[in-house]
């Protein structure tokens, strides 16, 4: 079960590496997650990735998931991106642009879900 959260961990690391907190303000990813002032300025996508990672880690301790496993093993989906960012072989402006696009898409999805939920509640009344 140790490798089941690897994809979430790498997705979080990639998001943090692309965030202005790391790229522009030059803080470490750990500082960006632990300092409340820095954490509030993180993009919504990074916060969502952090929640997914923490849910996965907590799932490893969940006795209901003990028999069937927490999650599928790592797919290696983010390995190439992670290697590129870790090696320093990237354009910071391009990475910030990518993060902005992904963050906007996440915000749109959340708004659509809220509208659907609102419509469902109004229709049920």
Tab-separated table of N, CA and C in Angstrom:
chain	number	residue	atom	x	y	z
A	1	UNK	N	0.813	-1.202	0.000
A	1	UNK	CA	0.000	0.000	0.000
A	1	UNK	C	0.850	1.257	0.000
A	2	UNK	N	2.147	1.122	0.138
A	2	UNK	CA	2.997	2.292	0.199
A	2	UNK	C	3.029	3.088	-1.084
A	3	UNK	N	2.868	2.426	-2.226
A	3	UNK	CA	2.951	3.115	-3.508
A	3	UNK	C	1.613	3.615	-4.009
A	4	UNK	N	0.549	3.395	-3.260
A	4	UNK	CA	-0.770	3.745	-3.769
A	4	UNK	C	-1.006	5.254	-3.827
A	5	UNK	N	-0.270	6.037	-3.090
A	5	UNK	CA	-0.458	7.493	-3.089
A	5	UNK	C	0.611	8.217	-3.899
A	6	UNK	N	1.398	7.456	-4.640
A	6	UNK	CA	2.510	8.065	-5.363
A	6	UNK	C	2.043	9.078	-6.403
A	7	UNK	N	0.981	8.758	-7.166
A	7	UNK	CA	0.488	9.686	-8.184
A	7	UNK	C	-0.002	10.991	-7.566
A	8	UNK	N	-0.724	10.901	-6.449
A	8	UNK	CA	-1.210	12.116	-5.788
A	8	UNK	C	-0.051	12.947	-5.260
A	9	UNK	N	0.972	12.272	-4.738
A	9	UNK	CA	2.135	12.977	-4.198
A	9	UNK	C	2.883	13.711	-5.311
A	10	UNK	N	3.072	13.049	-6.437
A	10	UNK	CA	3.785	13.680	-7.557
A	10	UNK	C	2.956	14.808	-8.153
A	11	UNK	N	1.629	14.630	-8.259
A	11	UNK	CA	0.767	15.702	-8.773
A	11	UNK	C	0.853	16.934	-7.870
A	12	UNK	N	0.872	16.714	-6.565
A	12	UNK	CA	1.018	17.820	-5.618
A	12	UNK	C	2.374	18.490	-5.784
A	13	UNK	N	3.427	17.702	-5.924
A	13	UNK	CA	4.769	18.265	-6.091
A	13	UNK	C	4.869	19.094	-7.362
A	14	UNK	N	4.282	18.615	-8.447
A	14	UNK	CA	4.306	19.360	-9.711
A	14	UNK	C	3.551	20.671	-9.559
A	15	UNK	N	2.397	20.606	-8.945
A	15	UNK	CA	1.591	21.827	-8.759
A	15	UNK	C	2.347	22.840	-7.902
A	16	UNK	N	2.974	22.375	-6.833
A	16	UNK	CA	3.725	23.285	-5.970
A	16	UNK	C	4.925	23.876	-6.706
A	17	UNK	N	5.598	23.064	-7.533
A	17	UNK	CA	6.747	23.578	-8.282
A	17	UNK	C	6.326	24.650	-9.268
A	18	UNK	N	5.100	24.561	-9.783
A	18	UNK	CA	4.598	25.545	-10.743
A	18	UNK	C	3.993	26.773	-10.069
A	19	UNK	N	3.765	26.702	-8.783
A	19	UNK	CA	3.067	27.789	-8.099
A	19	UNK	C	3.973	29.014	-7.938
A	20	UNK	N	3.381	30.201	-7.887
A	20	UNK	CA	4.162	31.428	-7.666
A	20	UNK	C	4.922	31.410	-6.345
A	21	UNK	N	4.407	30.690	-5.372
A	21	UNK	CA	5.071	30.608	-4.069
A	21	UNK	C	6.482	30.049	-4.216
A	22	UNK	N	6.650	29.058	-5.087
A	22	UNK	CA	7.958	28.440	-5.286
A	22	UNK	C	8.735	29.138	-6.395
A	23	UNK	N	8.075	29.361	-7.539
A	23	UNK	CA	8.783	29.905	-8.696
A	23	UNK	C	9.184	31.371	-8.530
A	24	UNK	N	8.324	32.162	-7.973
A	24	UNK	CA	8.586	33.603	-7.899
A	24	UNK	C	9.111	34.012	-6.532
A	25	UNK	N	8.416	33.568	-5.474
A	25	UNK	CA	8.806	33.986	-4.127
A	25	UNK	C	9.949	33.153	-3.561
A	26	UNK	N	10.305	32.063	-4.238
A	26	UNK	CA	11.460	31.232	-3.899
A	26	UNK	C	11.366	30.562	-2.526
A	27	UNK	N	10.153	30.189	-2.115
A	27	UNK	CA	9.974	29.410	-0.891
A	27	UNK	C	10.081	27.936	-1.245
A	28	UNK	N	10.319	27.114	-0.251
A	28	UNK	CA	10.319	25.672	-0.496
A	28	UNK	C	8.867	25.196	-0.539
A	29	UNK	N	8.605	24.067	-1.216
A	29	UNK	CA	7.232	23.548	-1.225
A	29	UNK	C	6.704	23.271	0.180
A	30	UNK	N	7.572	22.810	1.078
A	30	UNK	CA	7.135	22.548	2.453
A	30	UNK	C	6.696	23.835	3.138
A	31	UNK	N	7.443	24.922	2.931
A	31	UNK	CA	7.055	26.211	3.518
A	31	UNK	C	5.704	26.665	2.967
A	32	UNK	N	5.475	26.445	1.677
A	32	UNK	CA	4.216	26.863	1.059
A	32	UNK	C	3.024	26.112	1.639
A	33	UNK	N	3.241	24.862	2.068
A	33	UNK	CA	2.149	24.070	2.631
A	33	UNK	C	1.955	24.281	4.125
A	34	UNK	N	3.027	24.598	4.848
A	34	UNK	CA	2.915	24.682	6.302
A	34	UNK	C	2.660	26.092	6.821
A	35	UNK	N	3.116	27.110	6.115
A	35	UNK	CA	2.917	28.486	6.554
A	35	UNK	C	1.510	28.939	6.155
A	36	UNK	N	0.658	29.291	7.125
A	36	UNK	CA	-0.726	29.677	6.800
A	36	UNK	C	-0.820	30.872	5.849
A	37	UNK	N	0.088	31.837	5.979
A	37	UNK	CA	0.037	32.998	5.097
A	37	UNK	C	0.357	32.622	3.652
A	38	UNK	N	1.293	31.714	3.464
A	38	UNK	CA	1.647	31.275	2.118
A	38	UNK	C	0.607	30.304	1.560
A	39	UNK	N	0.052	29.482	2.429
A	39	UNK	CA	-0.910	28.467	1.987
A	39	UNK	C	-2.187	29.103	1.454
A	40	UNK	N	-2.604	30.213	2.037
A	40	UNK	CA	-3.846	30.838	1.573
A	40	UNK	C	-3.711	31.405	0.163
A	41	UNK	N	-2.478	31.679	-0.283
A	41	UNK	CA	-2.261	32.217	-1.621
A	41	UNK	C	-1.976	31.143	-2.659
A	42	UNK	N	-1.969	29.871	-2.256
A	42	UNK	CA	-1.739	28.791	-3.213
A	42	UNK	C	-2.906	28.701	-4.188
A	43	UNK	N	-2.650	28.307	-5.430
A	43	UNK	CA	-3.749	28.104	-6.383
A	43	UNK	C	-4.702	27.015	-5.890
A	44	UNK	N	-5.938	27.117	-6.288
A	44	UNK	CA	-6.959	26.164	-5.857
A	44	UNK	C	-6.606	24.732	-6.267
A	45	UNK	N	-5.951	24.589	-7.406
A	45	UNK	CA	-5.551	23.262	-7.873
A	45	UNK	C	-4.568	22.609	-6.896
A	46	UNK	N	-3.638	23.376	-6.378
A	46	UNK	CA	-2.676	22.831	-5.409
A	46	UNK	C	-3.377	22.430	-4.115
A	47	UNK	N	-4.339	23.223	-3.706
A	47	UNK	CA	-5.095	22.880	-2.501
A	47	UNK	C	-5.889	21.598	-2.714
A	48	UNK	N	-6.466	21.443	-3.913
A	48	UNK	CA	-7.221	20.227	-4.225
A	48	UNK	C	-6.290	19.018	-4.279
A	49	UNK	N	-5.108	19.189	-4.857
A	49	UNK	CA	-4.136	18.090	-4.896
A	49	UNK	C	-3.671	17.715	-3.494
A	50	UNK	N	-3.512	18.706	-2.626
A	50	UNK	CA	-3.108	18.438	-1.246
A	50	UNK	C	-4.197	17.652	-0.520
A	51	UNK	N	-5.462	18.057	-0.721
A	51	UNK	CA	-6.571	17.325	-0.090
A	51	UNK	C	-6.622	15.881	-0.594
A	52	UNK	N	-6.427	15.692	-1.905
A	52	UNK	CA	-6.454	14.340	-2.471
A	52	UNK	C	-5.324	13.489	-1.896
A	53	UNK	N	-4.152	14.082	-1.763
A	53	UNK	CA	-3.022	13.351	-1.198
A	53	UNK	C	-3.281	12.978	0.260
A	54	UNK	N	-3.790	13.912	1.034
A	54	UNK	CA	-4.064	13.636	2.445
A	54	UNK	C	-5.185	12.607	2.600
A	55	UNK	N	-6.205	12.666	1.743
A	55	UNK	CA	-7.269	11.660	1.786
A	55	UNK	C	-6.710	10.280	1.478
A	56	UNK	N	-5.787	10.231	0.534
A	56	UNK	CA	-5.156	8.952	0.192
A	56	UNK	C	-4.337	8.432	1.366
A	57	UNK	N	-3.566	9.292	1.999
A	57	UNK	CA	-2.752	8.871	3.137
A	57	UNK	C	-3.638	8.406	4.303
A	58	UNK	N	-4.739	9.122	4.534
A	58	UNK	CA	-5.650	8.708	5.599
A	58	UNK	C	-6.345	7.398	5.248
A	59	UNK	N	-6.584	7.187	3.948
A	59	UNK	CA	-7.202	5.941	3.512
A	59	UNK	C	-6.335	4.731	3.798
A	60	UNK	N	-5.028	4.937	3.856
A	60	UNK	CA	-4.121	3.832	4.170
A	60	UNK	C	-4.328	3.355	5.603
A	61	UNK	N	-4.856	4.210	6.462
A	61	UNK	CA	-5.105	3.849	7.853
A	61	UNK	C	-6.538	3.391	8.086
A	62	UNK	N	-7.391	3.540	7.084
A	62	UNK	CA	-8.807	3.211	7.205
A	62	UNK	C	-8.985	1.696	7.198
A	63	UNK	N	-9.523	1.160	8.260
A	63	UNK	CA	-9.683	-0.287	8.378
A	63	UNK	C	-10.672	-0.853	7.350
A	64	UNK	N	-11.593	-0.039	6.867
A	64	UNK	CA	-12.545	-0.525	5.865
A	64	UNK	C	-11.860	-0.805	4.533
A	65	UNK	N	-10.742	-0.139	4.295
A	65	UNK	CA	-10.012	-0.324	3.043
A	65	UNK	C	-8.837	-1.286	3.201
A	66	UNK	N	-8.691	-1.867	4.356
A	66	UNK	CA	-7.531	-2.698	4.646
A	66	UNK	C	-7.454	-3.923	3.727
A	67	UNK	N	-8.582	-4.550	3.442
A	67	UNK	CA	-8.567	-5.789	2.659
A	67	UNK	C	-8.438	-5.534	1.163
A	68	UNK	N	-9.183	-4.575	0.640
A	68	UNK	CA	-9.167	-4.375	-0.805
A	68	UNK	C	-8.116	-3.370	-1.249
A	69	UNK	N	-7.509	-2.681	-0.326
A	69	UNK	CA	-6.461	-1.726	-0.665
A	69	UNK	C	-6.989	-0.308	-0.733
A	70	UNK	N	-6.098	0.634	-0.572
A	70	UNK	CA	-6.453	2.040	-0.522
A	70	UNK	C	-6.797	2.586	-1.897
A	71	UNK	N	-5.956	2.314	-2.869
A	71	UNK	CA	-6.127	2.844	-4.212
A	71	UNK	C	-5.275	2.003	-5.147
A	72	UNK	N	-5.479	2.152	-6.448
A	72	UNK	CA	-4.613	1.412	-7.366
A	72	UNK	C	-3.168	1.874	-7.237
A	73	UNK	N	-2.258	0.995	-7.576
A	73	UNK	CA	-0.853	1.370	-7.528
A	73	UNK	C	-0.562	2.460	-8.537
A	74	UNK	N	0.554	3.109	-8.381
A	74	UNK	CA	0.932	4.228	-9.222
A	74	UNK	C	0.927	3.852	-10.696
A	75	UNK	N	0.441	4.782	-11.517
A	75	UNK	CA	0.413	4.561	-12.962
A	75	UNK	C	1.606	5.189	-13.650
A	76	UNK	N	2.335	6.040	-12.940
A	76	UNK	CA	3.473	6.725	-13.544
A	76	UNK	C	3.046	7.867	-14.449
A	77	UNK	N	1.825	8.317	-14.313
A	77	UNK	CA	1.257	9.350	-15.174
A	77	UNK	C	2.053	10.652	-15.124
A	78	UNK	N	2.569	11.007	-13.973
A	78	UNK	CA	3.228	12.300	-13.799
A	78	UNK	C	4.754	12.205	-13.754
A	79	UNK	N	5.299	11.026	-13.959
A	79	UNK	CA	6.744	10.834	-13.797
A	79	UNK	C	7.575	11.715	-14.722
A	80	UNK	N	7.185	11.836	-15.989
A	80	UNK	CA	7.963	12.639	-16.951
A	80	UNK	C	7.940	14.119	-16.570
A	81	UNK	N	6.757	14.627	-16.201
A	81	UNK	CA	6.655	16.031	-15.782
A	81	UNK	C	7.475	16.281	-14.528
A	82	UNK	N	7.387	15.348	-13.593
A	82	UNK	CA	8.112	15.492	-12.337
A	82	UNK	C	9.617	15.507	-12.567
A	83	UNK	N	10.080	14.615	-13.423
A	83	UNK	CA	11.509	14.557	-13.738
A	83	UNK	C	11.978	15.857	-14.394
A	84	UNK	N	11.168	16.390	-15.286
A	84	UNK	CA	11.513	17.641	-15.975
A	84	UNK	C	11.618	18.798	-14.982
A	85	UNK	N	10.642	18.901	-14.085
A	85	UNK	CA	10.658	19.977	-13.100
A	85	UNK	C	11.768	19.786	-12.074
A	86	UNK	N	12.031	18.550	-11.696
A	86	UNK	CA	13.063	18.280	-10.700
A	86	UNK	C	14.462	18.564	-11.226
A	87	UNK	N	14.646	18.360	-12.516
A	87	UNK	CA	15.969	18.583	-13.099
A	87	UNK	C	16.243	20.057	-13.370
A	88	UNK	N	15.214	20.900	-13.296
A	88	UNK	CA	15.390	22.330	-13.563
A	88	UNK	C	15.325	22.653	-15.040
A	89	UNK	N	14.908	21.696	-15.856
A	89	UNK	CA	14.830	21.862	-17.296
A	89	UNK	C	13.422	22.319	-17.690
A	90	UNK	N	13.073	23.571	-17.360
A	90	UNK	CA	11.743	24.076	-17.670
A	90	UNK	C	11.778	25.591	-17.781
A	91	UNK	N	10.719	26.131	-18.406
A	91	UNK	CA	10.548	27.575	-18.533
A	91	UNK	C	9.544	28.023	-17.461
A	92	UNK	N	9.957	28.834	-16.491
A	92	UNK	CA	9.054	29.213	-15.394
A	92	UNK	C	7.778	29.897	-15.868
A	93	UNK	N	7.876	30.748	-16.874
A	93	UNK	CA	6.679	31.442	-17.362
A	93	UNK	C	5.679	30.458	-17.953
A	94	UNK	N	6.182	29.467	-18.674
A	94	UNK	CA	5.312	28.441	-19.261
A	94	UNK	C	4.646	27.609	-18.164
A	95	UNK	N	5.374	27.287	-17.129
A	95	UNK	CA	4.814	26.487	-16.042
A	95	UNK	C	3.745	27.267	-15.273
A	96	UNK	N	3.958	28.556	-15.056
A	96	UNK	CA	2.943	29.381	-14.393
A	96	UNK	C	1.703	29.474	-15.271
A	97	UNK	N	1.894	29.604	-16.582
A	97	UNK	CA	0.760	29.672	-17.503
A	97	UNK	C	-0.038	28.369	-17.451
A	98	UNK	N	0.649	27.236	-17.451
A	98	UNK	CA	-0.033	25.940	-17.372
A	98	UNK	C	-0.835	25.817	-16.082
A	99	UNK	N	-0.248	26.250	-14.977
A	99	UNK	CA	-0.944	26.187	-13.692
A	99	UNK	C	-2.183	27.068	-13.709
A	100	UNK	N	-2.089	28.260	-14.297
A	100	UNK	CA	-3.249	29.151	-14.389
A	100	UNK	C	-4.378	28.508	-15.186
A	101	UNK	N	-4.031	27.870	-16.297
A	101	UNK	CA	-5.047	27.216	-17.131
A	101	UNK	C	-5.723	26.088	-16.356
A	102	UNK	N	-4.931	25.252	-15.693
A	102	UNK	CA	-5.509	24.142	-14.929
A	102	UNK	C	-6.345	24.661	-13.764
A	103	UNK	N	-5.906	25.734	-13.140
A	103	UNK	CA	-6.642	26.307	-12.018
A	103	UNK	C	-7.985	26.870	-12.490
A	104	UNK	N	-7.995	27.538	-13.657
A	104	UNK	CA	-9.257	28.062	-14.209
A	104	UNK	C	-10.217	26.919	-14.527
A	105	UNK	N	-9.686	25.829	-15.097
A	105	UNK	CA	-10.539	24.689	-15.416
A	105	UNK	C	-11.149	24.090	-14.158
A	106	UNK	N	-10.367	23.990	-13.093
A	106	UNK	CA	-10.880	23.458	-11.834
A	106	UNK	C	-11.966	24.370	-11.274
A	107	UNK	N	-11.749	25.666	-11.336
A	107	UNK	CA	-12.737	26.621	-10.834
A	107	UNK	C	-14.042	26.508	-11.619
A	108	UNK	N	-13.947	26.348	-12.943
A	108	UNK	CA	-15.150	26.191	-13.766
A	108	UNK	C	-15.895	24.918	-13.387
A	109	UNK	N	-15.161	23.834	-13.165
A	109	UNK	CA	-15.797	22.580	-12.765
A	109	UNK	C	-16.514	22.731	-11.428
A	110	UNK	N	-15.880	23.407	-10.496
A	110	UNK	CA	-16.502	23.602	-9.187
A	110	UNK	C	-17.760	24.450	-9.303
A	111	UNK	N	-17.733	25.483	-10.157
A	111	UNK	CA	-18.909	26.323	-10.350
A	111	UNK	C	-20.051	25.534	-10.975
A	112	UNK	N	-19.733	24.687	-11.963
A	112	UNK	CA	-20.766	23.853	-12.584
A	112	UNK	C	-21.380	22.891	-11.578
A	113	UNK	N	-20.558	22.301	-10.730
A	113	UNK	CA	-21.075	21.388	-9.716
A	113	UNK	C	-21.979	22.122	-8.725
A	114	UNK	N	-21.576	23.335	-8.345
A	114	UNK	CA	-22.406	24.125	-7.427
A	114	UNK	C	-23.741	24.478	-8.065
A	115	UNK	N	-23.733	24.836	-9.367
A	115	UNK	CA	-24.975	25.161	-10.063
A	115	UNK	C	-25.882	23.945	-10.171
A	116	UNK	N	-25.298	22.775	-10.455
A	116	UNK	CA	-26.091	21.549	-10.532
A	116	UNK	C	-26.708	21.220	-9.187
A	117	UNK	N	-25.924	21.368	-8.133
A	117	UNK	CA	-26.423	21.087	-6.784
A	117	UNK	C	-27.536	22.061	-6.414
A	118	UNK	N	-27.352	23.317	-6.761
A	118	UNK	CA	-28.368	24.346	-6.479
A	118	UNK	C	-29.656	24.044	-7.241
A	119	UNK	N	-29.524	23.671	-8.513
A	119	UNK	CA	-30.698	23.343	-9.320
A	119	UNK	C	-31.394	22.098	-8.782
A	120	UNK	N	-30.611	21.114	-8.330
A	120	UNK	CA	-31.192	19.904	-7.768
A	120	UNK	C	-31.975	20.210	-6.498
A	121	UNK	N	-31.404	21.072	-5.651
A	121	UNK	CA	-32.086	21.430	-4.404
A	121	UNK	C	-33.352	22.243	-4.673
A	122	UNK	N	-33.288	23.149	-5.651
A	122	UNK	CA	-34.469	23.949	-5.973
A	122	UNK	C	-35.562	23.098	-6.622
A	123	UNK	N	-35.155	22.135	-7.423
A	123	UNK	CA	-36.119	21.235	-8.075
A	123	UNK	C	-36.769	20.292	-7.095
A	124	UNK	N	-36.043	19.919	-6.057
A	124	UNK	CA	-36.566	18.993	-5.048
A	124	UNK	C	-37.488	19.664	-4.056
A	125	UNK	N	-37.478	20.988	-3.973
A	125	UNK	CA	-38.301	21.696	-2.990
A	125	UNK	C	-39.726	21.812	-3.412
